[in-house]
């Protein structure tokens, strides 16, 4: 365990992926009963039909644990082979300790380093870049990264402009050092903190510590100026997709499947149009998941592999955009 290594490796290989969703389904018809909305509005404006909702006694680390077990199984390694755990989340079990430490304990991996990172919907791609950096520097050989979220527990169920959008879920990936080939070809990241007030959770941190007042005003839930976020998301996702391709020395035509962050079908269509690619090469599963922030790209990638949309050797590009603003893209050979 914790095999800090002196050797520098030339590449990073994806060994396996996994995902997990809570069982409870919340449909648009269910939402019609709790807030002034319609299935028709949600479907035409977002493409979402239903989302998964975690139980009260099912925290984020629990979803992360089941996704991690699946990734370890698909990687065909035992938990003891993992040297580092990274969890990308903006909806941790609690403020402290990290969800990564809670996951480490559930996996029975006492001793190895574990920490969370916060980059909202781009979180999984940020985690991919950190895993690549740790592995290729020779510091850690095998890394478990997870995108896990329970956004429905940070949702104001009286705010129809946000509560119809989000869902819960987790995805995981095991990456390891590779001498011969490299399956993680490139990662590109970006951020612009000047837009931090367009998509945020106002209270619960040091700026607005929790008080009865912040709870009564529902300031612990996600607030978003959707139209502004939409306008920024499209060009940034297009730019990130192009930059990661450039870094990988690949062309759009080389990519079998694009997996963009699953926030809104109209964003996916606009990105595809600007990149001049067909929607047939864009993976979509938001109709059944809603927006699950850092968990979207990895759960979608896992589904694409499980359903045979991606086979060994195919190139896939993950692209994301989220609160911060943050954005990023990664080119991976599965
Ligand atoms: O994950 C991180 C990145 N996040 C995103 O990328 C999200 C980006 N934004 C979006 O996806 C879209 O902006 C939304 C789906 C959030 C909203 O769609 P929109 O087309 O931008 O709608 P809007 O906010 O401009 O609202 C249009 C109308 C408004 O009514 P009026 O003012 O035109 O009378 C809203 O009050 O739709 C109304 N509306 C709703 N009506 C029924 C807003 N939410 C709802 C609702 N049901 N749930």
PDB file of C-alpha atoms in Angstrom, residues 186-331:
ATOM      1  CA  UNK A 186      -4.584  14.846 -22.865  1.00  0.00           C
ATOM      2  CA  UNK A 187      -6.382  16.994 -20.327  1.00  0.00           C
ATOM      3  CA  UNK A 188      -7.143  20.696 -20.648  1.00  0.00           C
ATOM      4  CA  UNK A 189      -8.529  22.791 -17.731  1.00  0.00           C
ATOM      5  CA  UNK A 190      -9.702  26.373 -17.245  1.00  0.00           C
ATOM      6  CA  UNK A 191     -11.516  28.594 -14.732  1.00  0.00           C
ATOM      7  CA  UNK A 192     -12.811  32.152 -14.301  1.00  0.00           C
ATOM      8  CA  UNK A 193     -13.773  33.100 -10.736  1.00  0.00           C
ATOM      9  CA  UNK A 194     -15.273  36.441 -11.786  1.00  0.00           C
ATOM     10  CA  UNK A 195     -18.498  34.534 -12.595  1.00  0.00           C
ATOM     11  CA  UNK A 196     -18.807  32.973  -9.148  1.00  0.00           C
ATOM     12  CA  UNK A 197     -22.142  34.713  -8.472  1.00  0.00           C
ATOM     13  CA  UNK A 198     -24.005  33.101 -11.386  1.00  0.00           C
ATOM     14  CA  UNK A 199     -24.087  29.568  -9.999  1.00  0.00           C
ATOM     15  CA  UNK A 200     -23.501  29.113  -6.272  1.00  0.00           C
ATOM     16  CA  UNK A 201     -24.666  27.995  -2.835  1.00  0.00           C
ATOM     17  CA  UNK A 202     -24.781  31.256  -0.848  1.00  0.00           C
ATOM     18  CA  UNK A 203     -24.594  30.015   2.757  1.00  0.00           C
ATOM     19  CA  UNK A 204     -22.891  27.381   4.866  1.00  0.00           C
ATOM     20  CA  UNK A 205     -19.348  28.650   4.348  1.00  0.00           C
ATOM     21  CA  UNK A 206     -17.357  31.401   6.070  1.00  0.00           C
ATOM     22  CA  UNK A 207     -19.013  34.186   4.087  1.00  0.00           C
ATOM     23  CA  UNK A 208     -22.498  33.315   5.353  1.00  0.00           C
ATOM     24  CA  UNK A 209     -22.190  30.790   8.178  1.00  0.00           C
ATOM     25  CA  UNK A 210     -25.299  28.740   8.895  1.00  0.00           C
ATOM     26  CA  UNK A 211     -27.915  30.536  10.998  1.00  0.00           C
ATOM     27  CA  UNK A 212     -31.652  30.061  11.428  1.00  0.00           C
ATOM     28  CA  UNK A 213     -32.025  32.948   9.036  1.00  0.00           C
ATOM     29  CA  UNK A 214     -29.907  31.389   6.281  1.00  0.00           C
ATOM     30  CA  UNK A 215     -31.907  28.175   6.634  1.00  0.00           C
ATOM     31  CA  UNK A 216     -35.252  30.004   6.542  1.00  0.00           C
ATOM     32  CA  UNK A 217     -34.144  31.914   3.444  1.00  0.00           C
ATOM     33  CA  UNK A 218     -33.101  28.635   1.771  1.00  0.00           C
ATOM     34  CA  UNK A 219     -29.580  29.962   1.251  1.00  0.00           C
ATOM     35  CA  UNK A 220     -28.060  26.479   1.582  1.00  0.00           C
ATOM     36  CA  UNK A 221     -29.389  25.416  -1.801  1.00  0.00           C
ATOM     37  CA  UNK A 222     -28.121  25.943  -5.333  1.00  0.00           C
ATOM     38  CA  UNK A 223     -28.902  29.308  -6.954  1.00  0.00           C
ATOM     39  CA  UNK A 224     -28.398  29.805 -10.660  1.00  0.00           C
ATOM     40  CA  UNK A 225     -28.903  32.449 -13.317  1.00  0.00           C
ATOM     41  CA  UNK A 226     -29.571  29.764 -15.905  1.00  0.00           C
ATOM     42  CA  UNK A 227     -29.599  31.879 -19.049  1.00  0.00           C
ATOM     43  CA  UNK A 228     -26.223  33.479 -18.230  1.00  0.00           C
ATOM     44  CA  UNK A 229     -24.701  30.108 -17.396  1.00  0.00           C
ATOM     45  CA  UNK A 230     -26.059  28.662 -20.650  1.00  0.00           C
ATOM     46  CA  UNK A 231     -24.477  31.494 -22.682  1.00  0.00           C
ATOM     47  CA  UNK A 232     -21.065  30.946 -21.111  1.00  0.00           C
ATOM     48  CA  UNK A 233     -21.196  27.139 -21.181  1.00  0.00           C
ATOM     49  CA  UNK A 234     -21.401  26.681 -24.953  1.00  0.00           C
ATOM     50  CA  UNK A 235     -18.267  28.626 -26.079  1.00  0.00           C
ATOM     51  CA  UNK A 236     -16.182  27.375 -23.156  1.00  0.00           C
ATOM     52  CA  UNK A 237     -17.070  23.731 -23.832  1.00  0.00           C
ATOM     53  CA  UNK A 238     -16.287  24.179 -27.531  1.00  0.00           C
ATOM     54  CA  UNK A 239     -12.937  25.819 -26.667  1.00  0.00           C
ATOM     55  CA  UNK A 240     -12.017  23.156 -24.113  1.00  0.00           C
ATOM     56  CA  UNK A 241     -12.888  20.367 -26.564  1.00  0.00           C
ATOM     57  CA  UNK A 242     -10.639  21.926 -29.221  1.00  0.00           C
ATOM     58  CA  UNK A 243      -7.743  22.542 -26.797  1.00  0.00           C
ATOM     59  CA  UNK A 244      -7.730  18.953 -25.476  1.00  0.00           C
ATOM     60  CA  UNK A 245      -7.745  17.634 -29.060  1.00  0.00           C
ATOM     61  CA  UNK A 246      -4.810  19.900 -29.927  1.00  0.00           C
ATOM     62  CA  UNK A 247      -2.882  18.699 -26.855  1.00  0.00           C
ATOM     63  CA  UNK A 248      -3.541  15.091 -27.877  1.00  0.00           C
ATOM     64  CA  UNK A 249      -2.565  15.823 -31.532  1.00  0.00           C
ATOM     65  CA  UNK A 250      -5.951  14.431 -32.602  1.00  0.00           C
ATOM     66  CA  UNK A 251      -8.701  15.702 -34.887  1.00  0.00           C
ATOM     67  CA  UNK A 252     -12.470  15.812 -34.322  1.00  0.00           C
ATOM     68  CA  UNK A 253     -12.834  12.927 -36.804  1.00  0.00           C
ATOM     69  CA  UNK A 254     -10.605  10.728 -34.632  1.00  0.00           C
ATOM     70  CA  UNK A 255     -13.110  10.860 -31.751  1.00  0.00           C
ATOM     71  CA  UNK A 256     -15.648   8.034 -31.700  1.00  0.00           C
ATOM     72  CA  UNK A 257     -17.799   9.585 -28.987  1.00  0.00           C
ATOM     73  CA  UNK A 258     -18.052  13.004 -27.317  1.00  0.00           C
ATOM     74  CA  UNK A 259     -19.297  12.945 -23.737  1.00  0.00           C
ATOM     75  CA  UNK A 260     -20.248  16.469 -22.697  1.00  0.00           C
ATOM     76  CA  UNK A 261     -21.435  17.451 -19.223  1.00  0.00           C
ATOM     77  CA  UNK A 262     -25.126  16.526 -19.134  1.00  0.00           C
ATOM     78  CA  UNK A 263     -26.823  19.756 -18.044  1.00  0.00           C
ATOM     79  CA  UNK A 264     -29.160  20.593 -20.905  1.00  0.00           C
ATOM     80  CA  UNK A 265     -29.913  18.956 -24.267  1.00  0.00           C
ATOM     81  CA  UNK A 266     -29.934  22.394 -25.910  1.00  0.00           C
ATOM     82  CA  UNK A 267     -26.359  23.013 -24.672  1.00  0.00           C
ATOM     83  CA  UNK A 268     -25.265  19.646 -26.102  1.00  0.00           C
ATOM     84  CA  UNK A 269     -26.868  20.472 -29.463  1.00  0.00           C
ATOM     85  CA  UNK A 270     -25.317  23.952 -29.549  1.00  0.00           C
ATOM     86  CA  UNK A 271     -21.845  22.567 -28.740  1.00  0.00           C
ATOM     87  CA  UNK A 272     -22.205  19.870 -31.419  1.00  0.00           C
ATOM     88  CA  UNK A 273     -23.300  22.490 -33.969  1.00  0.00           C
ATOM     89  CA  UNK A 274     -20.363  24.782 -33.201  1.00  0.00           C
ATOM     90  CA  UNK A 275     -17.905  21.879 -33.392  1.00  0.00           C
ATOM     91  CA  UNK A 276     -19.608  20.796 -36.622  1.00  0.00           C
ATOM     92  CA  UNK A 277     -20.157  17.238 -35.385  1.00  0.00           C
ATOM     93  CA  UNK A 278     -23.273  15.095 -35.674  1.00  0.00           C
ATOM     94  CA  UNK A 279     -25.424  14.467 -32.586  1.00  0.00           C
ATOM     95  CA  UNK A 280     -24.907  10.784 -33.390  1.00  0.00           C
ATOM     96  CA  UNK A 281     -21.384  11.092 -32.016  1.00  0.00           C
ATOM     97  CA  UNK A 282     -22.580  12.860 -28.842  1.00  0.00           C
ATOM     98  CA  UNK A 283     -23.521  10.672 -25.871  1.00  0.00           C
ATOM     99  CA  UNK A 284     -26.733  11.697 -24.113  1.00  0.00           C
ATOM    100  CA  UNK A 285     -28.162  10.245 -20.916  1.00  0.00           C
ATOM    101  CA  UNK A 286     -29.438  13.376 -19.171  1.00  0.00           C
ATOM    102  CA  UNK A 287     -33.059  12.383 -19.886  1.00  0.00           C
ATOM    103  CA  UNK A 288     -32.753   9.745 -17.129  1.00  0.00           C
ATOM    104  CA  UNK A 289     -30.159  11.345 -14.814  1.00  0.00           C
ATOM    105  CA  UNK A 290     -30.677  15.114 -14.837  1.00  0.00           C
ATOM    106  CA  UNK A 291     -27.609  17.214 -14.065  1.00  0.00           C
ATOM    107  CA  UNK A 292     -25.390  15.360 -11.566  1.00  0.00           C
ATOM    108  CA  UNK A 293     -22.484  17.819 -11.669  1.00  0.00           C
ATOM    109  CA  UNK A 294     -19.104  16.095 -11.252  1.00  0.00           C
ATOM    110  CA  UNK A 295     -20.699  12.659 -11.750  1.00  0.00           C
ATOM    111  CA  UNK A 296     -22.096  13.297 -15.253  1.00  0.00           C
ATOM    112  CA  UNK A 297     -19.114  12.632 -17.523  1.00  0.00           C
ATOM    113  CA  UNK A 298     -17.877   9.540 -15.684  1.00  0.00           C
ATOM    114  CA  UNK A 299     -21.301   7.889 -15.305  1.00  0.00           C
ATOM    115  CA  UNK A 300     -21.943   8.592 -19.003  1.00  0.00           C
ATOM    116  CA  UNK A 301     -18.539   7.139 -19.951  1.00  0.00           C
ATOM    117  CA  UNK A 302     -19.243   4.041 -17.874  1.00  0.00           C
ATOM    118  CA  UNK A 303     -22.630   3.603 -19.557  1.00  0.00           C
ATOM    119  CA  UNK A 304     -21.110   4.073 -23.019  1.00  0.00           C
ATOM    120  CA  UNK A 305     -18.581   1.306 -22.274  1.00  0.00           C
ATOM    121  CA  UNK A 306     -21.166  -1.050 -20.728  1.00  0.00           C
ATOM    122  CA  UNK A 307     -23.584  -0.639 -23.641  1.00  0.00           C
ATOM    123  CA  UNK A 308     -20.888  -1.208 -26.271  1.00  0.00           C
ATOM    124  CA  UNK A 309     -21.015   2.342 -27.682  1.00  0.00           C
ATOM    125  CA  UNK A 310     -17.293   2.408 -26.964  1.00  0.00           C
ATOM    126  CA  UNK A 311     -15.053  -0.590 -27.540  1.00  0.00           C
ATOM    127  CA  UNK A 312     -11.379  -1.138 -26.726  1.00  0.00           C
ATOM    128  CA  UNK A 313      -9.166   1.258 -28.639  1.00  0.00           C
ATOM    129  CA  UNK A 314     -11.867   3.891 -29.329  1.00  0.00           C
ATOM    130  CA  UNK A 315     -11.102   7.533 -28.592  1.00  0.00           C
ATOM    131  CA  UNK A 316     -13.563   9.407 -26.408  1.00  0.00           C
ATOM    132  CA  UNK A 317     -13.540  13.054 -25.393  1.00  0.00           C
ATOM    133  CA  UNK A 318     -15.049  14.225 -22.082  1.00  0.00           C
ATOM    134  CA  UNK A 319     -15.991  17.919 -21.927  1.00  0.00           C
ATOM    135  CA  UNK A 320     -17.435  19.826 -18.974  1.00  0.00           C
ATOM    136  CA  UNK A 321     -18.401  23.257 -17.695  1.00  0.00           C
ATOM    137  CA  UNK A 322     -19.653  24.320 -14.289  1.00  0.00           C
ATOM    138  CA  UNK A 323     -19.798  26.660 -11.327  1.00  0.00           C
ATOM    139  CA  UNK A 324     -16.713  28.758 -10.738  1.00  0.00           C
ATOM    140  CA  UNK A 325     -16.813  29.026 -13.684  1.00  0.00           C
ATOM    141  CA  UNK A 326     -14.674  25.977 -14.395  1.00  0.00           C
ATOM    142  CA  UNK A 327     -14.277  24.018 -17.616  1.00  0.00           C
ATOM    143  CA  UNK A 328     -12.185  21.214 -19.011  1.00  0.00           C
ATOM    144  CA  UNK A 329     -11.823  18.387 -21.491  1.00  0.00           C
ATOM    145  CA  UNK A 330      -9.942  15.097 -21.679  1.00  0.00           C
ATOM    146  CA  UNK A 331      -9.115  12.802 -24.604  1.00  0.00           C
TER     147      UNK A 331
END
